[in-house]
Amino acid sequence: MPQHDVVVIGAGPGGYVAAIRAAQNGLNVACVEVEGALGGTCLRVGCIPSKALLESSELYRMARDHFAQHGIETGGVQVDLSKMLARKDQIVTGLTKGIEGLFKKNKVTRYKGLGKITGPNTVVVEGTESIELQAKSIVIATGSKSAPLRGVEVDGDLIGTSTEALSFPAVPGHLVVIGAGVIGLELGCVWARLGAKVTVLEYLPRILPGMDTEIATEAQKILTKQGLEFRLGSRVTSAKVVDGKCVVECDGAEPITCDRVLLAVGRLPNVDGLGLDAAGVKLDERGRVAVDDHFRTNIPGIYAIGDVIAGPMLAHKAEEEGVAVADILTGRYAHVNYDAIPGVVYTEPEIATVGKSEDQLKQAEIPYRKGIFPFMANGRAKALAHTEGRVKVLAHAETDRVLGVHIIGPRAGDMIAEAAVAIEFGASAEDIARSSHAHPTLAECIKEAALAVDGRAIHF
Ligand code: FAD
Ligand code: NAD
C-alpha cells in the first residue's frame, strides 16, 4: 500500500498549493484528483476561462464602441466566437498542464480518481482501478459546485450553470441570468458585450449582496448603461425548456421566454461521496466541513481548506489556506488574516474590495471617517478614457487605521493589492497618503482617497 505523509484530496487552488508547499517543506505528498486536468474549478471552469472571455469580449466592445473616441477608425468589427472560445481553451490547457509540471518538479505524486476517506489515515482512490493510500494526514480540498434552485430544470444546455456559459456555441439572442452575484454579472457582461440581450433576475432589492452598498449601487448604474437589464426583487419559481425555448417564471411577473438561462445563485461545498459520514467528520450548519483556526476537523489528522470550508469562495483564499495548512502539517506556525483578503468582480469597470464595508462598520458601531476620490479627477484615467467610478477609503475615526478600501474603476483588481498590503500591515490612512505614488497612475486615486479621509485631497 503506498504510504505518504500527506494525501490531499482535490487539485484546485487550495489542494494543489497545499500539495506543492508541503512537498517544498520536505513532506512526502500525494494529491488525488478525479478530473483529468489539474487546477480545479478555478483553472478548468472558473477564474481563468471566465477572465479570458471577459478580456476578449471587452476588447471587442472597445473596438466596436470606443476606439473612435481615440481617433481610431476600424470599420466593421466582427466576432469569431469559435476562435475566441479556442483561445480560452488554450489558456486553460496551458495552465492546467503547468500544474502537472509543478507537481513533477516538486515530486508530488498524482493519483487520478475519486478520493474517499475510509479511516483517519486511509484514502481509497476509485479510478480505473482502486488503490488504497496510507496517510499520516489527509487534507480535504474538494471545492464547490453550482447550487441548484427549486423549479429550475438545469439540462446542461439551454438551461445551464457557469460551466455551460463559458462555452455557448453561439451568442444567444436573449440570455436570462438568475442571480446578480459575481458569476451572474461577469458572465452576463461577456454575452451582453458580444451582442446578447441580458436580463438579470435577482431575488434581493440590490445587486452584489455583501459588497459595500455605495459601490454596488454605482456598479448597477454603470452596468445598466452598458445594456444589462436588472429586475430586482424577482423570485424565480421555475425555468424549463418548452419547444426549444426557455421559459422563466417569477413571482408576480409575466413569464419570460428566452434563448438560454444561466443559473448563478451561489455554490455549495463538495462533500458527497467523500466518506465523511463513515469517517465521522463533522459538517457545519451550512453543510461545509467544520474546521478550527488551524484547519483541523474534529477527527485528528484530517484537515480541510478552500471552498469546502467557511469563508469567501475565492481562489486566493483557498491558496492562502493551502500554504497555511502545509506549514501547520510541517510543525510551523501559520494563520490566514481573513480581514485582508481582497475580492474582485471583473466587470468593466472592475469592482474591488478589501476589509470592512461601510455597512459593516455602521452595523458594528465602529467610528470611521471616509475619503472618496473619483477617477474623473485622475489624469491617467482621462488618458485611458476610463473615468467612471471612485475609490473609497474607510479609516478608524480615532486611530486612522485603514479598515476597508472599496474601488469601482479601471484596473481596480490590480489596485486593490496596495490596500490589502496596507490592511495586512495595519497601516493608517496617513501612511498611504504620505507614500509617493507614481504620476500619472490610477494608483494615485488611492493616495488621494487616503488624503480625503482627513479632508485634504489635492486634486478634488
Ligand atoms: P476547487 O477549485 O473547486 O477544486 C476542487 C477539486 O477537487 C476539483 O478539481 C474537483 O474535481 C476535485 N474533487 C472534488 N471531490 C473530489 C474527490 N472526492 N476526489 C478527488 N477529487 C475531487 N475565484 C477567484 O478568486 N477569482 C475569480 O476570478 C473567480 N472566478 C470564478 C468564476 C467562476 C465561473 C467560478 C465557478 C468560480 C470562480 N472563482 C473565482 C471561485 C474559485 O474558482 C474557487 O474559489 C476556487 O476554485 C476554490 O478552490 P478549491 O481548491 O477550494 O476548490
Ligand atoms: P453569489 O453568492 O455571488 O450570488 C448569487 C446571487 O443569487 C445573490 O445575489 C443571491 O441573492 C441571488 N439569488 C439567490 N437565490 C435566488 C433566486 N431564487 N432568484 C434570484 N436570485 C437569487 O454566487 P455566484 O455568483 O453563483 O458565485 C458563487 C461563488 O463563486 C461566489 O461566492 C464567488 O465568490 C465565487 N466567484 C468569484 C468570482 C471572482 O472572484 N471574481 C467570480 C465568480 C465566482
Coordinates of C-alpha atoms and ligand atoms in Angstrom, one line a residue:
M1 CA 0.0 0.0 0.0
P2 CA 1.5 3.4 -1.0
Q3 CA 2.4 5.5 2.1
H4 CA 2.5 9.3 2.2
D5 CA 3.0 11.9 4.9
V6 CA 0.1 13.9 3.4
V7 CA -2.7 13.0 1.0
V8 CA -4.6 16.0 -0.4
I9 CA -8.0 15.3 -2.0
G10 CA -8.7 17.8 -4.8
A11 CA -6.2 19.7 -7.0
G12 CA -7.8 23.1 -7.1
P13 CA -6.0 26.3 -5.9
G14 CA -6.4 25.0 -2.3
G15 CA -5.3 21.5 -2.9
Y16 CA -2.5 21.9 -5.4
V17 CA -1.0 24.8 -3.5
A18 CA -1.1 22.8 -0.2
A19 CA 0.5 19.8 -2.0
I20 CA 3.3 21.9 -3.5
R21 CA 4.0 23.8 -0.3
A22 CA 4.0 20.6 1.8
A23 CA 6.4 19.0 -0.7
Q24 CA 8.7 22.1 -0.5
N25 CA 8.6 21.7 3.3
G26 CA 10.1 18.2 2.8
L27 CA 7.0 16.0 3.2
N28 CA 6.1 13.0 1.0
V29 CA 2.9 14.3 -0.7
A30 CA 0.2 12.8 -2.9
C31 CA -2.7 14.6 -4.5
V32 CA -5.9 12.8 -5.6
E33 CA -8.0 14.4 -8.4
V34 CA -11.0 13.0 -10.1
E35 CA -10.8 15.2 -13.2
G36 CA -8.2 14.6 -16.0
A37 CA -6.9 18.2 -15.7
L38 CA -5.4 19.6 -12.6
G39 CA -6.2 23.1 -11.3
G40 CA -9.8 22.6 -10.0
T41 CA -12.8 24.8 -10.7
C42 CA -10.6 27.9 -10.9
L43 CA -8.4 26.8 -13.8
R44 CA -10.8 24.5 -15.7
V45 CA -14.2 26.2 -15.4
G46 CA -13.9 29.2 -13.2
C47 CA -11.5 32.1 -12.8
I48 CA -9.3 31.5 -15.8
P49 CA -11.7 30.8 -18.6
S50 CA -14.1 33.5 -17.4
K51 CA -11.3 36.1 -17.4
A52 CA -10.1 35.0 -20.8
L53 CA -13.7 35.6 -22.2
L54 CA -14.1 38.8 -20.2
E55 CA -10.8 40.1 -21.8
S56 CA -11.8 39.1 -25.4
S57 CA -15.3 40.4 -25.1
E58 CA -14.2 43.7 -23.6
L59 CA -11.6 44.2 -26.4
Y60 CA -14.5 43.7 -28.9
R61 CA -16.7 46.2 -27.1
M62 CA -13.9 48.7 -27.0
A63 CA -13.1 48.3 -30.7
R64 CA -16.8 48.5 -31.6
D65 CA -17.9 51.3 -29.4
H66 CA -14.9 53.2 -28.0
F67 CA -11.9 53.2 -30.4
A68 CA -13.4 56.1 -32.4
Q69 CA -13.1 58.5 -29.5
H70 CA -9.3 57.8 -29.6
G71 CA -9.3 58.7 -33.3
I72 CA -9.0 55.1 -34.4
E73 CA -11.4 54.1 -37.2
T74 CA -11.8 50.4 -37.6
G75 CA -14.7 49.9 -40.0
G76 CA -16.9 47.0 -39.1
V77 CA -15.7 44.8 -36.2
Q78 CA -16.7 41.1 -36.2
V79 CA -16.6 38.4 -33.6
D80 CA -15.2 35.0 -34.4
L81 CA -16.7 33.2 -31.5
S82 CA -15.2 29.8 -32.1
K83 CA -11.7 31.4 -32.2
M84 CA -12.5 33.3 -29.0
L85 CA -13.5 30.1 -27.3
A86 CA -10.5 28.2 -28.7
R87 CA -8.2 30.9 -27.3
K88 CA -9.8 30.5 -23.9
D89 CA -9.5 26.7 -24.0
Q90 CA -5.8 27.0 -25.0
I91 CA -5.1 29.2 -21.9
V92 CA -6.9 26.7 -19.7
T93 CA -4.9 23.8 -21.2
G94 CA -1.6 25.7 -20.8
L95 CA -2.2 26.5 -17.2
T96 CA -3.6 23.0 -16.1
K97 CA -0.6 21.4 -17.8
G98 CA 1.6 23.8 -15.9
I99 CA 0.3 22.4 -12.6
E100 CA 1.3 18.9 -13.8
G101 CA 4.8 20.3 -14.4
L102 CA 4.8 21.8 -10.9
F103 CA 3.8 18.5 -9.4
K104 CA 6.6 16.7 -11.2
K105 CA 9.1 19.4 -10.2
N106 CA 8.1 19.2 -6.5
K107 CA 7.7 15.4 -6.5
V108 CA 4.1 15.4 -5.7
T109 CA 2.5 12.0 -6.6
R110 CA -0.7 12.4 -8.5
Y111 CA -3.5 9.8 -8.4
K112 CA -6.4 10.1 -10.8
G113 CA -9.7 9.1 -9.4
L114 CA -12.4 9.8 -6.8
G115 CA -10.8 10.1 -3.3
K116 CA -12.8 8.5 -0.5
I117 CA -11.7 8.7 3.2
T118 CA -12.0 5.2 4.7
G119 CA -10.4 5.9 8.0
P120 CA -8.4 8.7 9.8
N121 CA -5.3 7.6 7.9
T122 CA -6.6 5.9 4.8
V123 CA -7.9 7.2 1.4
V124 CA -9.2 4.9 -1.3
V125 CA -8.8 6.2 -4.9
E126 CA -11.5 4.9 -7.1
G127 CA -10.2 5.3 -10.7
T128 CA -9.6 2.9 -13.5
E129 CA -8.6 0.6 -10.6
S130 CA -9.0 1.1 -6.9
I131 CA -5.9 1.9 -4.8
E132 CA -5.7 2.4 -1.0
L133 CA -3.3 5.0 0.3
Q134 CA -1.9 5.3 3.8
A135 CA -1.5 8.9 5.0
K136 CA -0.3 10.5 8.3
S137 CA -2.5 13.4 7.4
I138 CA -5.4 14.0 5.0
V139 CA -6.3 17.4 3.6
I140 CA -9.8 17.7 2.1
A141 CA -9.8 20.3 -0.7
T142 CA -12.7 19.2 -2.8
G143 CA -14.1 22.7 -3.5
S144 CA -17.6 23.5 -4.5
K145 CA -20.3 23.1 -7.2
S146 CA -23.1 25.2 -8.5
A147 CA -26.2 25.4 -6.3
P148 CA -29.4 24.2 -7.8
L149 CA -32.7 26.2 -7.5
R150 CA -36.0 24.5 -6.9
G151 CA -38.1 24.6 -10.1
V152 CA -35.2 25.4 -12.4
E153 CA -34.6 22.4 -14.6
V154 CA -30.9 22.5 -15.5
D155 CA -30.4 20.5 -18.7
G156 CA -26.7 21.3 -19.1
D157 CA -27.5 23.0 -22.4
L158 CA -30.2 25.7 -22.8
I159 CA -30.6 26.0 -19.0
G160 CA -27.1 25.7 -17.5
T161 CA -24.6 26.9 -15.0
S162 CA -21.4 28.9 -15.3
T163 CA -19.7 25.9 -17.0
E164 CA -22.1 26.0 -19.9
A165 CA -22.0 29.8 -20.1
L166 CA -18.2 29.6 -20.7
S167 CA -18.8 27.7 -23.9
F168 CA -22.1 28.8 -25.6
P169 CA -21.7 27.7 -29.2
A170 CA -23.3 30.9 -30.5
V171 CA -24.2 34.3 -28.9
P172 CA -27.7 33.9 -27.5
G173 CA -30.4 36.3 -28.7
H174 CA -31.7 36.7 -25.2
L175 CA -30.0 35.3 -22.1
V176 CA -31.7 35.3 -18.7
V177 CA -29.3 35.3 -15.7
I178 CA -30.7 34.1 -12.4
G179 CA -28.7 35.8 -9.6
A180 CA -26.9 39.2 -9.6
G181 CA -23.9 37.9 -7.8
V182 CA -20.3 37.7 -9.1
I183 CA -20.9 34.9 -11.7
G184 CA -24.1 36.4 -13.0
L185 CA -22.5 39.8 -13.5
E186 CA -19.2 38.6 -15.0
L187 CA -20.7 36.1 -17.5
G188 CA -23.8 38.3 -18.1
C189 CA -21.3 41.1 -19.2
V190 CA -19.4 38.7 -21.5
W191 CA -22.5 37.8 -23.5
A192 CA -24.0 41.3 -23.4
R193 CA -20.8 42.7 -24.9
L194 CA -20.9 40.1 -27.6
G195 CA -24.5 41.2 -28.5
A196 CA -26.9 39.2 -26.4
K197 CA -29.9 40.9 -24.7
V198 CA -29.2 40.1 -21.0
T199 CA -31.8 40.2 -18.3
V200 CA -30.6 39.6 -14.7
L201 CA -33.2 38.4 -12.2
E202 CA -32.2 39.0 -8.6
Y203 CA -34.2 38.0 -5.5
L204 CA -32.9 40.8 -3.3
P205 CA -33.6 44.5 -3.8
R206 CA -29.9 45.1 -4.8
I207 CA -27.0 43.5 -6.7
L208 CA -23.8 42.0 -5.3
P209 CA -25.1 41.3 -1.8
G210 CA -22.3 41.6 0.8
M211 CA -20.5 44.3 -1.2
D212 CA -20.3 47.9 0.1
T213 CA -23.8 49.3 -0.9
E214 CA -22.5 52.6 -2.3
I215 CA -20.1 50.8 -4.7
A216 CA -22.7 48.2 -5.6
T217 CA -25.3 50.9 -6.4
E218 CA -22.8 52.7 -8.7
A219 CA -22.0 49.3 -10.3
Q220 CA -25.6 48.8 -11.1
K221 CA -25.9 52.2 -12.7
I222 CA -22.8 51.7 -14.9
L223 CA -23.8 48.1 -16.0
T224 CA -27.3 49.3 -16.8
K225 CA -25.8 51.9 -19.1
Q226 CA -23.9 49.1 -20.8
G227 CA -27.1 47.3 -21.6
L228 CA -27.7 44.8 -18.7
E229 CA -31.4 44.8 -17.6
F230 CA -31.8 44.3 -13.9
R231 CA -35.0 43.1 -12.4
L232 CA -34.5 43.2 -8.7
G233 CA -36.8 41.7 -6.1
S234 CA -37.6 38.9 -8.6
R235 CA -38.0 35.4 -7.0
V236 CA -37.6 32.8 -9.8
T237 CA -40.0 29.9 -9.3
S238 CA -39.3 27.9 -12.4
A239 CA -37.3 27.7 -15.6
K240 CA -37.9 25.0 -18.2
V241 CA -37.4 24.3 -21.9
V242 CA -40.6 24.4 -23.9
D243 CA -40.4 23.8 -27.7
G244 CA -36.7 24.7 -27.9
K245 CA -37.1 28.0 -25.9
C246 CA -36.6 28.6 -22.2
V247 CA -39.5 29.9 -20.1
V248 CA -38.6 31.5 -16.8
E249 CA -41.3 32.3 -14.2
C250 CA -41.0 34.7 -11.4
D251 CA -43.4 35.6 -8.6
G252 CA -45.8 38.3 -9.6
A253 CA -44.5 38.9 -13.1
E254 CA -45.2 37.7 -16.7
P255 CA -43.1 34.6 -17.7
I256 CA -40.0 35.5 -19.8
T257 CA -39.3 33.5 -22.9
C258 CA -35.6 33.5 -23.8
D259 CA -32.9 31.5 -25.7
R260 CA -30.7 30.5 -22.7
V261 CA -30.7 30.6 -18.9
L262 CA -27.6 30.9 -16.7
L263 CA -28.3 29.8 -13.1
A264 CA -25.9 31.6 -10.8
V265 CA -27.4 31.6 -7.3
G266 CA -24.3 30.6 -5.3
R267 CA -22.2 27.5 -4.8
L268 CA -22.3 24.5 -2.4
P269 CA -19.4 22.6 -0.8
N270 CA -18.4 19.3 -2.5
V271 CA -18.8 16.8 0.3
D272 CA -20.8 14.0 -1.4
G273 CA -19.1 10.6 -1.8
L274 CA -16.1 11.6 0.2
G275 CA -16.9 9.1 3.0
L276 CA -17.1 11.9 5.6
D277 CA -20.0 10.2 7.4
A278 CA -18.2 7.0 7.8
A279 CA -15.0 8.8 8.9
G280 CA -17.1 10.8 11.5
V281 CA -16.0 14.2 10.1
K282 CA -18.5 16.9 11.2
L283 CA -20.1 19.5 8.9
D284 CA -21.3 22.9 10.0
E285 CA -24.9 24.2 9.8
R286 CA -24.4 25.0 6.1
G287 CA -23.0 21.7 5.1
R288 CA -19.4 22.8 4.9
V289 CA -16.6 20.8 6.6
A290 CA -16.3 22.3 10.1
V291 CA -12.7 23.3 11.0
D292 CA -10.9 25.3 13.7
D293 CA -8.4 28.1 13.2
H294 CA -5.8 25.6 12.2
F295 CA -8.0 23.9 9.5
R296 CA -8.4 20.8 11.8
T297 CA -11.6 18.9 11.5
N298 CA -13.0 17.1 14.6
I299 CA -11.0 13.9 13.5
P300 CA -7.3 14.1 14.4
G301 CA -5.1 14.0 11.2
I302 CA -7.9 15.2 8.9
Y303 CA -7.8 18.8 7.7
A304 CA -9.9 20.9 5.2
I305 CA -9.3 24.1 3.2
G306 CA -10.8 26.2 0.4
D307 CA -14.4 26.4 -0.8
V308 CA -15.4 23.3 1.1
I309 CA -15.0 25.2 4.4
A310 CA -16.5 28.5 5.6
G311 CA -15.3 31.9 4.2
P312 CA -15.4 33.6 0.8
M313 CA -15.3 31.2 -2.1
L314 CA -12.2 32.7 -3.7
A315 CA -9.2 31.0 -5.3
H316 CA -6.6 33.2 -3.4
K317 CA -8.4 32.5 -0.1
A318 CA -8.1 28.8 -0.9
E319 CA -4.4 29.3 -1.8
E320 CA -3.6 31.1 1.5
E321 CA -5.2 28.3 3.4
G322 CA -3.3 25.7 1.3
V323 CA 0.0 27.4 2.3
A324 CA -1.1 27.7 5.9
V325 CA -2.2 24.0 6.3
A326 CA 1.0 22.8 4.7
D327 CA 3.1 24.8 7.1
I328 CA 1.0 23.6 10.1
L329 CA 1.5 20.0 8.9
T330 CA 5.2 20.7 9.0
G331 CA 5.0 21.9 12.6
R332 CA 5.3 25.6 11.7
Y333 CA 3.1 28.5 12.8
A334 CA 0.7 29.8 10.2
H335 CA -2.5 31.7 10.1
V336 CA -4.8 33.4 7.5
N337 CA -5.9 37.0 8.0
Y338 CA -9.4 37.0 6.6
D339 CA -9.7 40.8 7.0
A340 CA -7.1 41.3 4.3
I341 CA -8.5 39.0 1.6
P342 CA -9.5 41.1 -1.4
G343 CA -12.5 40.4 -3.6
V344 CA -12.7 41.5 -7.3
V345 CA -15.5 41.4 -9.8
Y346 CA -14.0 41.6 -13.3
T347 CA -16.7 43.7 -14.9
E348 CA -15.7 46.9 -16.7
P349 CA -15.0 48.9 -14.7
E350 CA -13.7 46.4 -12.2
I351 CA -15.0 46.3 -8.7
A352 CA -12.5 45.5 -5.9
T353 CA -12.8 45.5 -2.2
V354 CA -10.9 44.6 0.9
G355 CA -11.6 44.8 4.6
K356 CA -14.9 46.1 6.1
S357 CA -17.6 47.7 4.1
E358 CA -19.3 50.9 5.3
D359 CA -22.4 48.9 6.0
Q360 CA -20.4 46.5 8.3
L361 CA -18.8 49.4 10.2
K362 CA -22.2 51.1 10.8
Q363 CA -23.7 47.9 12.0
A364 CA -20.8 47.2 14.3
E365 CA -20.9 50.8 15.5
I366 CA -17.2 51.3 14.8
P367 CA -16.5 55.1 14.4
Y368 CA -14.9 55.8 11.0
R369 CA -14.0 58.5 8.5
K370 CA -14.2 58.1 4.8
G371 CA -12.3 59.5 1.9
I372 CA -13.5 59.4 -1.6
F373 CA -11.7 60.2 -4.8
P374 CA -13.4 59.9 -8.3
F375 CA -11.4 58.6 -11.3
M376 CA -12.8 61.6 -13.2
A377 CA -10.2 63.8 -11.4
N378 CA -7.3 61.5 -12.3
G379 CA -5.1 62.3 -15.3
R380 CA -4.3 58.7 -16.2
A381 CA -8.0 57.7 -16.1
K382 CA -8.7 60.6 -18.5
A383 CA -5.9 59.4 -20.8
L384 CA -7.4 55.9 -20.8
A385 CA -10.9 57.4 -21.3
H386 CA -12.0 55.3 -18.3
T387 CA -13.2 57.9 -15.9
E388 CA -16.2 56.1 -14.3
G389 CA -16.0 55.1 -10.7
R390 CA -14.3 56.1 -7.4
V391 CA -12.0 54.9 -4.6
K392 CA -13.3 54.9 -1.1
V393 CA -11.0 54.6 1.9
L394 CA -12.5 53.9 5.3
A395 CA -10.3 54.5 8.3
H396 CA -10.9 54.3 12.1
A397 CA -12.1 57.8 13.3
E398 CA -9.7 57.7 16.3
T399 CA -6.7 55.7 15.2
D400 CA -6.8 56.4 11.5
R401 CA -6.1 52.7 10.9
V402 CA -7.4 51.6 7.4
L403 CA -10.4 49.4 7.9
G404 CA -11.7 49.0 4.3
V405 CA -11.0 50.1 0.8
H406 CA -13.6 49.8 -2.0
I407 CA -12.9 50.7 -5.6
I408 CA -15.0 50.7 -8.7
G409 CA -12.9 51.8 -11.6
P410 CA -10.4 50.9 -14.2
R411 CA -7.9 48.2 -13.1
A412 CA -9.5 48.2 -9.6
G413 CA -8.5 44.5 -9.3
D414 CA -4.8 45.3 -9.6
M415 CA -5.1 48.5 -7.5
I416 CA -6.6 46.7 -4.5
A417 CA -3.3 44.9 -3.8
E418 CA -1.9 48.1 -2.3
A419 CA -4.9 48.3 0.0
A420 CA -4.6 44.6 1.1
V421 CA -1.0 45.2 2.0
A422 CA -1.9 48.3 3.9
I423 CA -4.5 46.4 5.9
E424 CA -2.2 43.4 6.5
F425 CA 0.5 45.8 7.8
G426 CA -2.0 47.8 10.0
A427 CA -1.3 51.0 8.1
S428 CA -3.1 54.3 8.7
A429 CA -4.8 56.3 6.0
E430 CA -2.0 58.8 6.6
D431 CA 0.6 56.1 5.9
I432 CA -0.9 55.7 2.4
A433 CA -1.3 59.4 2.0
R434 CA 2.4 60.0 2.7
S435 CA 3.6 57.3 0.4
S436 CA 4.7 58.5 -3.0
H437 CA 2.6 57.2 -5.9
A438 CA 4.0 57.5 -9.4
H439 CA 2.4 60.1 -11.7
P440 CA 0.3 59.7 -13.8
T441 CA -1.1 56.4 -12.5
L442 CA -4.5 55.1 -11.4
A443 CA -3.0 54.3 -8.1
E444 CA -2.8 58.0 -7.3
C445 CA -6.6 57.7 -6.7
I446 CA -5.8 55.6 -3.6
K447 CA -3.4 58.1 -2.2
E448 CA -5.9 60.9 -2.9
A449 CA -8.8 59.0 -1.2
A450 CA -6.5 58.4 1.8
L451 CA -5.8 62.2 1.8
A452 CA -9.5 62.8 1.6
V453 CA -10.0 60.8 4.8
D454 CA -8.6 63.9 6.5
G455 CA -10.3 66.3 4.1
R456 CA -7.1 67.1 2.3
A457 CA -7.3 65.6 -1.2
I458 CA -5.3 67.8 -3.5
H459 CA -6.9 67.2 -6.9
F460 CA -10.6 67.2 -6.0
Ligands
FAD1 P1 -11.9 23.7 -6.5 O1 -11.1 24.7 -7.3 O2 -13.3 23.5 -6.7 O3 -11.1 22.3 -6.6 C1 -11.6 21.2 -6.0 C2 -11.1 20.0 -6.8 O4 -11.4 18.8 -6.1 C3 -11.8 19.9 -8.2 O5 -10.8 19.8 -9.2 C4 -12.6 18.6 -8.1 O6 -12.7 17.9 -9.3 C5 -11.8 17.8 -7.0 N1 -12.6 16.8 -6.3 C6 -13.8 17.0 -5.7 N2 -14.2 15.9 -5.0 C7 -13.2 15.0 -5.2 C8 -13.0 13.7 -4.7 N3 -13.8 13.1 -3.9 N4 -11.8 13.0 -5.1 C9 -11.0 13.7 -6.0 N5 -11.1 14.9 -6.4 C10 -12.2 15.6 -6.0 N6 -12.3 32.9 -7.6 C11 -11.5 34.0 -7.6 O7 -10.7 34.2 -6.6 N7 -11.3 34.8 -8.7 C12 -12.1 34.6 -9.8 O8 -12.0 35.3 -10.7 C13 -13.0 33.5 -9.8 N8 -13.8 33.3 -10.8 C14 -14.7 32.3 -10.8 C15 -15.5 32.1 -11.9 C16 -16.4 31.0 -12.0 C17 -17.3 30.8 -13.2 C18 -16.5 30.1 -10.9 C19 -17.4 29.0 -10.9 C20 -15.7 30.3 -9.7 C21 -14.8 31.4 -9.7 N9 -14.0 31.7 -8.6 C22 -13.1 32.7 -8.6 C23 -14.0 30.8 -7.4 C24 -12.9 29.8 -7.4 O9 -12.9 29.0 -8.6 C25 -12.9 28.9 -6.2 O10 -13.0 29.7 -5.0 C26 -11.7 28.1 -6.1 O11 -11.5 27.3 -7.3 C27 -11.7 27.2 -4.9 O12 -10.6 26.4 -4.8 P2 -10.6 24.9 -4.1 O13 -9.3 24.4 -4.3 O14 -11.2 25.0 -2.8 O15 -11.7 24.1 -4.9
NAD2 P1 -23.2 34.8 -5.3 O1 -23.5 34.3 -3.9 O2 -22.1 35.7 -5.6 O3 -24.6 35.4 -5.9 C1 -25.8 34.7 -6.0 C2 -26.9 35.7 -6.2 O4 -28.1 34.9 -6.5 C3 -27.2 36.5 -5.0 O5 -27.2 37.9 -5.4 C4 -28.5 36.0 -4.5 O6 -29.3 36.9 -3.8 C5 -29.1 35.5 -5.8 N1 -30.2 34.6 -5.6 C6 -30.3 33.5 -4.8 N2 -31.4 32.9 -4.9 C7 -32.1 33.5 -5.9 C8 -33.4 33.3 -6.5 N3 -34.2 32.3 -6.2 N4 -33.8 34.1 -7.5 C9 -33.0 35.1 -7.9 N5 -31.8 35.4 -7.3 C10 -31.3 34.6 -6.4 O7 -23.0 33.4 -6.1 P2 -22.4 33.2 -7.6 O8 -22.5 34.4 -8.4 O9 -23.1 32.0 -8.1 O10 -20.9 32.9 -7.3 C11 -20.5 31.7 -6.5 C12 -19.2 31.9 -5.8 O11 -18.2 31.9 -6.8 C13 -19.1 33.3 -5.1 O12 -19.1 33.0 -3.7 C14 -17.9 33.9 -5.6 O13 -17.1 34.2 -4.5 C15 -17.2 32.9 -6.5 N6 -16.8 33.6 -7.7 C16 -15.9 34.6 -7.6 C17 -15.5 35.3 -8.7 C18 -14.5 36.4 -8.5 O14 -13.8 36.4 -7.5 N7 -14.3 37.3 -9.5 C19 -16.1 35.1 -9.9 C20 -17.1 34.1 -10.0 C21 -17.4 33.4 -8.9

